[in-house]
DNA sequence: CCTGCCCCATA
DNA sequence: GTATGGGGCAGGA
């Protein structure tokens, strides 16, 4: 070993000079990291924990012997291990909480600190620590000196707090991953180059070290802000120009805290050093000394390697006598006090909820009325406890047949399916549960697997009926017209079963029952309803299958566990049905349930199954285009500006626009910076200036890309190659549907770029998409319910409703109307639907509050019926706790009487909006329920695919388009009848095209 | 890893 | 000013 001979004779002191390589080992950081990353290791002879020491010694050995083989790429000429001395540092004086609440190190790490010092000594390496200073400050100071002497610096650490030191000639070396951390890696971690890391950290703070930072700002936001504003002071100076309210307030309120944080985070590069940097020169190993230590630690393989490398005879070396402090640990009396207090709430857990208790037979209920039945059922439901031990696991066809026969005899049965996924289009049917009465329930396991983590793939668990055979026998029951099937959220099970050829009918859905009865009073989930109505908390899914990354699919759940869970769900569903179903007549929502809820379920299931074709290529091209356009826009913006600048920086942008280019209309913010908000840029763009237009485009594209073009392809079904959204029938208070996974009700349309995403929604070959949407349906509903003669007349005459409103309000003729005037009227019309406030209208139109008040006043003067309607609606809601749509759907607002004025005002606006939004939702529901039969009757094949609140999308063969259009329009326009005779006509615009954009 | 917040897409 | 769902982020487990 030739280098060994050389280093043995290396001088103790050697000046650092250009070309040298100074290695600064962050000893403390290494110890903590090794302790947590490496498996616990103890000395064989006495159990002394030595894992971190072992890791440290191996690391140091490797560094001294073969650093050029690591990511460092060079050997050290100088090397020191820097440790944290105990005691307070200057940071505690600036901010007493700094690192104050840090828990004491784990007991089995404590003795290793001393051992590490011994190890460094044994390696004959300089060991530096200084009371009152952190290791990081010493490292920062040595690094500065080394650089000034022209040497390269390798900081052996991966601590993010040291990343601020990275720069020319200074890198971090993560020896555990053998990775060098240079400027690129710092940017990856902090989003900014090393010299701005301190600014980012001072904003984001650090909960581990108790660096406060600014609340609500993490690394990402901090990086974005620092890139925009340059540095912390620049940002704080312009904080009141920040768009986001909360963020702005916090930056202003916590500015000083950020400055303090900066002092805590910034390392001191001028720490007084006891040991000059020259003294860190690599000294060379003393074989015997090192081996004595290693033998004492019982590190056998490292001892062997060292003995080979240094030609030292191991046998001839006595183990060193190493002092050990902190082991074994002393008993900590405070540990006992940590025991959690015994819960005293156990008894209350199974007690019925107040809601359910209040269901006891009230004295004023007349017998043999719907209300009496309801009261009895509720009392009975709470009285009968759920016994999960009484369920049967069906293992044979005989037993299955017996359950099926019982269901036929009874005439109704609760059903639930268990599957492998929440996505009904991809889920595998794993089992079925049935219930024929409270407490009478079974589970039929079909596809459960043996073993859970078995990589060899546990096969099918024994004693299960074959899935195909079970489906064959269940099908007659589930389709039998004489047996009512009861399920909770049936659309899911309906889809699963439909994929196996079973078309469930007739049915009730307890989720929809609850929704028709209690929309707005809380969720419609089964567990929630069970607690509310039965006073029983069902077994949570996560108790059966776990959660998060380690969550089991249901086929991996052991059958006995699965059985109780699944049968309970059927049992609970059955019991809920007994309680909820009689409430329909009592609460007078039977018709709502039977015409607007239940029949829509199969319609939606079919829509979801059909899915819609989304052109993956268009999306990926679009994604690329967006990326490219963004880059191009950036280049154009630079071109227009005449120089390169950060397009994301309002500060730089303001200087360019109003400083260099001298554009007019510049406004200054309070701090004197140019305002560059969207409104300002829109103004400039309207004056024909290119740069602001491009900048707005750029901002918009980055949004479209991440939310749509990059996310949608992931939803294309592997087999159908189409996108199958999932509609929720019971998610909103007003009666609207909602769409998720993916949400196809918020595909962009307002901007040209956004509409390109719609072009990716295409018809199948030989087909067209038809889009049919209601024109102004909510304003028409408003005209109807509030009985406003001018509005009704305008809709009958088919004239521009917003222009008419403006004409009424401002006394100007519709002909040749100023578009601004019409725009104001339009905003007010929408405002009315939303339960207008002067605050909201002033924001929408960017006018003063008092001006907005004037508009509203004038509007009410011209349309007094609307004010009457609004007042009447609020009064009705206060009296009943709910409002109703024109078809009788209820939307509950139990908090309408809140004593909190802003809460109450919010509820009032919602209550005003709900009958309008909800009636429109009812109308399109009615159209959807009737649509299929109407198309069949007209002998037209048109597949309904999507609903977007006031729009229906169909897929129709080319040669059927002309026949389909009038049928679709007619069904939609007549959807309210005969239940409600509207005072205004409903108008539908329908057209066909190859893609959704052109059809819309 | 989960929850809540902000922001933004739609009607 | 109404009604949603979702991406990204922060922050506390």
Coordinates of C-alpha atoms (C1' of nucleotides) in Angstrom, one line a residue, chain A residues 244 548 736 746-747 749-750 950, chain B residues 1-2 6-11:
Chain A
X244 CA -53.3 36.0 -2.1
X548 CA -52.7 4.0 2.9
X736 CA -77.3 18.9 -8.9
X746 CA -65.4 21.4 -15.4
X747 CA -63.6 20.9 -18.7
X749 CA -64.5 26.2 -22.3
X750 CA -64.1 30.0 -21.7
X950 CA -77.5 22.3 -18.1
Chain B
dC1 C1' -49.9 9.6 5.3
dC2 C1' -53.8 12.4 6.1
dC6 C1' -55.9 28.2 -1.4
dC7 C1' -56.7 28.6 -6.1
dC8 C1' -59.1 27.7 -10.2
dA9 C1' -61.9 24.9 -13.8
dT10 C1' -67.1 24.4 -14.8
dA11 C1' -72.4 25.6 -14.5

